[in-house]
XYZ file of C-alpha atoms in Angstrom:
332
model
C -4.868 24.573 5.601
C -8.468 25.304 5.373
C -10.781 23.442 3.594
C -11.108 26.710 0.964
C -7.426 26.172 -0.231
C -8.141 23.191 -1.857
C -11.376 24.568 -3.843
C -8.965 24.503 -7.436
C -7.750 21.052 -6.477
C -10.829 19.703 -4.688
C -12.545 20.678 -8.680
C -9.911 19.223 -10.658
C -9.473 15.488 -9.011
C -13.640 15.457 -9.060
C -12.805 15.876 -13.135
C -10.465 12.802 -12.715
C -12.108 10.700 -11.236
C -14.853 10.429 -13.895
C -11.703 9.268 -15.837
C -11.013 6.205 -13.316
C -11.287 2.557 -14.651
C -15.419 1.208 -13.910
C -15.458 -2.174 -11.973
C -17.257 -3.266 -15.440
C -14.439 -1.868 -17.667
C -11.441 -3.745 -15.611
C -14.199 -7.390 -15.662
C -13.761 -6.764 -19.247
C -10.192 -7.435 -19.598
C -10.565 -10.202 -17.583
C -13.305 -11.931 -20.168
C -10.464 -10.786 -23.034
C -8.968 -13.040 -24.973
C -5.934 -10.555 -26.345
C -3.594 -8.781 -24.139
C -2.848 -5.948 -26.952
C -6.715 -5.276 -26.441
C -6.525 -5.054 -22.817
C -3.233 -2.629 -23.462
C -4.522 -0.960 -25.842
C -7.940 0.109 -23.709
C -4.792 1.263 -21.332
C -3.770 3.592 -23.651
C -6.161 5.159 -24.461
C -7.254 5.885 -20.735
C -4.134 7.397 -19.894
C -0.777 4.752 -19.189
C 1.627 5.356 -21.771
C 2.218 8.105 -23.974
C 3.114 8.413 -27.591
C 7.024 7.670 -27.232
C 6.479 4.523 -24.211
C 3.423 3.251 -25.022
C 1.970 0.676 -22.604
C 2.860 -3.795 -23.673
C 2.560 -6.663 -21.618
C 6.553 -6.140 -21.853
C 6.688 -3.277 -20.228
C 3.597 -2.610 -18.230
C 5.652 -2.731 -15.022
C 7.752 -0.194 -16.089
C 5.025 2.409 -17.726
C 2.739 1.812 -14.580
C 6.029 2.853 -12.179
C 5.726 5.839 -13.883
C 2.257 6.448 -13.777
C 1.974 6.234 -10.353
C 4.685 8.643 -9.820
C 3.249 10.804 -12.530
C -0.741 11.003 -9.660
C 1.786 11.085 -7.074
C 3.370 14.157 -7.956
C 0.118 15.845 -9.643
C -1.838 15.809 -6.618
C 1.456 17.049 -4.705
C 1.673 20.352 -6.860
C -2.772 20.746 -6.189
C -1.786 19.871 -2.808
C 0.782 23.347 -2.604
C 2.863 20.553 -1.081
C 1.114 19.361 1.667
C 2.842 17.176 4.124
C -0.104 15.407 4.700
C -0.132 13.666 0.998
C 3.342 12.468 2.312
C 1.715 9.448 3.551
C 1.481 8.285 -0.005
C 4.908 9.330 -0.344
C 6.852 7.304 2.619
C 5.793 3.766 1.721
C 8.011 4.491 -1.721
C 11.036 5.882 0.421
C 11.027 3.133 2.409
C 10.518 0.350 -0.507
C 13.793 1.651 -1.950
C 15.363 1.593 1.258
C 14.379 -2.051 1.430
C 15.052 -2.991 -1.535
C 18.475 -1.015 -1.353
C 19.473 -2.586 1.678
C 18.650 -6.072 0.608
C 20.587 -5.946 -2.795
C 23.748 -4.963 -0.846
C 23.812 -7.936 1.583
C 23.200 -10.279 -2.102
C 25.938 -8.063 -3.307
C 22.942 -7.442 -6.110
C 22.315 -4.099 -8.476
C 18.372 -3.851 -8.567
C 17.836 -0.391 -10.113
C 14.898 -1.422 -11.585
C 13.240 -1.753 -8.763
C 13.284 1.335 -7.061
C 10.167 3.628 -7.655
C 10.407 8.031 -7.984
C 6.766 8.543 -5.775
C 9.015 8.930 -2.798
C 9.641 12.089 -0.932
C 13.220 11.489 -1.774
C 14.826 10.734 -5.183
C 15.862 7.002 -5.615
C 19.031 8.213 -6.324
C 19.950 10.261 -3.599
C 17.966 7.040 -1.385
C 20.660 4.922 -2.932
C 23.938 7.138 -1.791
C 22.389 7.760 1.365
C 22.713 3.705 1.592
C 25.664 3.435 0.327
C 27.543 6.281 2.189
C 25.208 5.535 5.979
C 24.309 9.399 5.094
C 21.314 10.344 6.832
C 21.770 13.852 5.754
C 19.052 13.691 3.573
C 16.934 11.280 5.437
C 13.820 11.842 7.956
C 14.772 11.050 11.811
C 13.269 7.963 11.388
C 14.426 6.812 8.089
C 18.083 7.346 9.142
C 16.488 5.004 12.693
C 15.382 2.747 10.086
C 18.703 2.482 7.993
C 21.018 1.688 11.473
C 18.811 -0.540 13.083
C 17.851 -2.566 9.249
C 21.126 -3.077 8.773
C 22.120 -4.043 12.968
C 19.652 -6.508 12.846
C 20.056 -8.013 9.489
C 24.193 -8.390 10.485
C 22.876 -10.507 13.472
C 19.981 -12.619 12.240
C 20.670 -12.521 8.343
C 17.344 -12.637 7.946
C 16.457 -9.946 4.897
C 12.001 -10.246 6.381
C 13.353 -8.292 9.562
C 14.839 -5.264 6.778
C 10.948 -5.400 5.567
C 9.707 -5.271 9.209
C 12.287 -2.467 10.668
C 11.290 -0.388 8.109
C 7.562 -0.737 7.939
C 7.483 0.135 11.685
C 9.701 3.422 11.113
C 7.950 3.937 8.074
C 4.249 4.292 9.821
C 6.020 6.791 12.350
C 6.594 9.000 9.640
C 3.221 8.615 8.194
C 1.756 9.070 11.342
C 3.651 12.557 11.819
C 2.262 13.548 8.543
C -1.268 12.998 9.296
C -1.232 14.162 13.163
C 0.433 17.289 11.322
C -2.588 16.852 9.102
C -4.965 18.280 11.991
C -7.217 16.609 9.353
C -9.395 13.754 11.155
C -10.160 12.192 7.423
C -6.478 11.600 7.141
C -5.292 10.681 10.770
C -8.337 8.333 10.628
C -7.638 6.812 7.043
C -3.769 5.766 8.700
C -5.314 4.502 11.767
C -7.448 2.046 9.696
C -4.158 1.161 7.014
C -1.905 0.882 10.624
C -4.675 -2.166 11.488
C -5.063 -3.570 8.455
C -1.635 -3.803 8.103
C -0.409 -5.559 11.502
C -3.382 -7.667 10.471
C -1.449 -9.156 7.458
C 2.145 -9.200 9.421
C -0.436 -11.003 12.445
C -1.177 -13.827 10.010
C 2.219 -13.918 8.198
C 4.047 -14.095 11.791
C 1.515 -16.847 13.088
C 2.148 -18.671 9.530
C 5.232 -18.732 10.281
C 5.274 -20.449 13.331
C 7.577 -17.449 15.762
C 6.213 -16.764 19.421
C 4.126 -14.195 20.155
C 6.840 -11.973 21.838
C 8.589 -11.558 17.808
C 4.787 -10.717 16.844
C 5.117 -8.193 19.157
C 8.839 -6.104 18.188
C 7.040 -5.852 15.332
C 3.390 -4.057 15.969
C 3.572 -1.202 14.618
C 1.371 1.275 16.750
C -1.246 4.015 15.738
C -4.114 1.634 14.678
C -7.323 1.329 16.799
C -6.763 -1.846 17.398
C -4.022 -2.762 20.925
C -1.388 -5.517 20.802
C -2.929 -7.137 23.297
C -5.813 -7.651 21.225
C -3.347 -9.561 18.759
C -1.697 -11.522 21.528
C -4.934 -12.225 23.182
C -5.380 -13.906 20.312
C -2.586 -15.471 19.322
C -2.719 -19.245 19.907
C -6.614 -19.149 18.454
C -7.331 -20.211 14.924
C -8.574 -17.089 13.066
C -11.981 -18.614 13.694
C -11.516 -18.525 17.584
C -10.158 -15.269 17.185
C -13.095 -14.026 15.392
C -15.035 -13.181 19.062
C -12.338 -10.461 19.815
C -12.039 -8.396 17.284
C -15.570 -7.848 16.835
C -15.477 -4.140 17.093
C -13.105 -3.099 15.320
C -13.120 -2.185 11.410
C -10.909 -5.682 10.541
C -13.622 -8.285 11.713
C -14.642 -9.004 8.459
C -11.038 -9.723 7.100
C -10.329 -11.812 10.683
C -13.788 -13.811 10.161
C -13.567 -14.304 6.024
C -9.734 -14.154 5.432
C -9.220 -15.415 8.645
C -11.351 -18.565 7.702
C -9.214 -18.538 3.856
C -6.639 -19.065 6.080
C -7.387 -21.498 8.525
C -8.720 -24.001 5.532
C -6.372 -23.508 2.639
C -2.776 -21.025 4.410
C -4.275 -18.961 1.528
C -4.162 -14.713 2.383
C -5.340 -13.480 -0.837
C -8.614 -13.083 0.542
C -8.004 -11.512 4.159
C -5.234 -8.873 1.575
C -8.541 -8.248 -0.446
C -10.000 -7.724 2.280
C -7.998 -5.222 3.986
C -7.605 -3.346 0.431
C -11.665 -3.335 0.690
C -11.779 -1.705 3.666
C -9.606 1.405 3.017
C -11.351 2.181 -0.762
C -14.609 2.028 1.322
C -13.255 4.552 3.962
C -11.884 7.133 1.200
C -15.404 6.591 -0.804
C -16.377 8.694 2.670
C -14.485 12.030 0.785
C -17.403 12.107 -1.707
C -19.537 13.686 0.719
C -16.455 16.606 1.267
C -17.193 19.424 -1.599
C -13.547 20.521 -0.860
C -10.564 19.773 0.790
C -7.935 17.475 1.905
C -9.875 15.358 1.396
C -10.779 14.730 -2.212
C -7.247 14.774 -3.030
C -6.822 11.671 -0.674
C -9.084 9.862 -1.698
C -8.177 9.899 -5.260
C -5.038 9.153 -5.028
C -6.208 5.785 -2.886
C -8.258 5.187 -6.619
C -5.591 5.930 -8.115
C -3.483 3.111 -6.116
C -6.161 0.711 -5.729
C -6.602 1.362 -9.929
C -2.837 0.537 -10.653
C -2.746 -2.669 -8.829
C -6.235 -3.935 -10.373
C -4.521 -3.095 -13.905
C -1.073 -5.378 -12.413
C -3.192 -8.256 -11.055
C -5.204 -7.903 -14.496
C -1.683 -8.183 -16.989
C 0.161 -10.743 -14.476
C -3.078 -12.680 -14.607
C -3.352 -13.266 -18.591
C 0.474 -13.612 -18.444
C 0.176 -16.058 -16.209
C -2.529 -17.623 -18.110
C -5.184 -17.241 -15.511
C -8.280 -17.766 -15.514
C -11.078 -15.195 -15.482
C -12.430 -15.974 -12.928
C -9.539 -16.955 -10.701
C -8.184 -13.067 -12.040
C -11.443 -11.347 -10.549
C -11.663 -13.038 -7.220
C -8.107 -11.151 -6.608
C -9.160 -7.504 -7.902
C -9.825 -4.937 -4.748
C -13.688 -3.043 -4.998
C -13.438 0.218 -7.321
C -13.210 3.906 -5.997
C -16.953 4.439 -8.352
């Protein structure tokens, strides 16, 4: 599709960007002593409805519904451009993970399922239960078969995550390539680099051998597998130099330093998320096209994550300072 095909859609999401929560609003929420006041601000910002007002008790449900609504709205605006499936496939694979783990434990965790994927949660549940691949992409079918097999052999639920993530990004890469849009392809490439870095950090912390990481590494990013493997025996301070040429260098140096010093992954994950927001801001220079729609969804995802951080922090009685430390950059 040409950029001119998105004239109305681009104009519409630009108008919606003005309704995004500002960093100042989020900061004020962290300072608020009354969680009901925070919920009122969020209700005014469009989270929740008259029949289902956002509260401290139901905020997870309301945010999940809001995310699904944002995705549906932008998909419709994009005339169902397959490129936007890059944001929908993670929900599909999240559902696949939830269903397989619940099945292995003999429990029902349907409340954790998401409706923002390319396949409804009920269809995915049926596919898993019946081991049917009729409604699945080729990669989803492979993920289902491999995750079941690997979990049966290892009894390690984390392997379900790793297998599903690998195939999820295979679907995402296919959608990005099909878009023939350099901005979308660049975003996906950076996204994969951040996922690989977070996996690299966690696998090292678990004390797993290098070949374990080799098996869960996701191809398609700018950072080659050998760069990670060449840093496997180093602490992050030593590894920093090897990542200097890449966009994730700051996450390695600053986030890695926190991991070396305290074992805390919070800063690394925050910087990785911020890198994606910073990249998405490049779309502000594009008048119309697929880019504004992609950046708007990134902004909305980031906003929902910020709201979860604030409300979860308030419910856990965290200090405003600690909550702010966890907040990501906003799109503004």
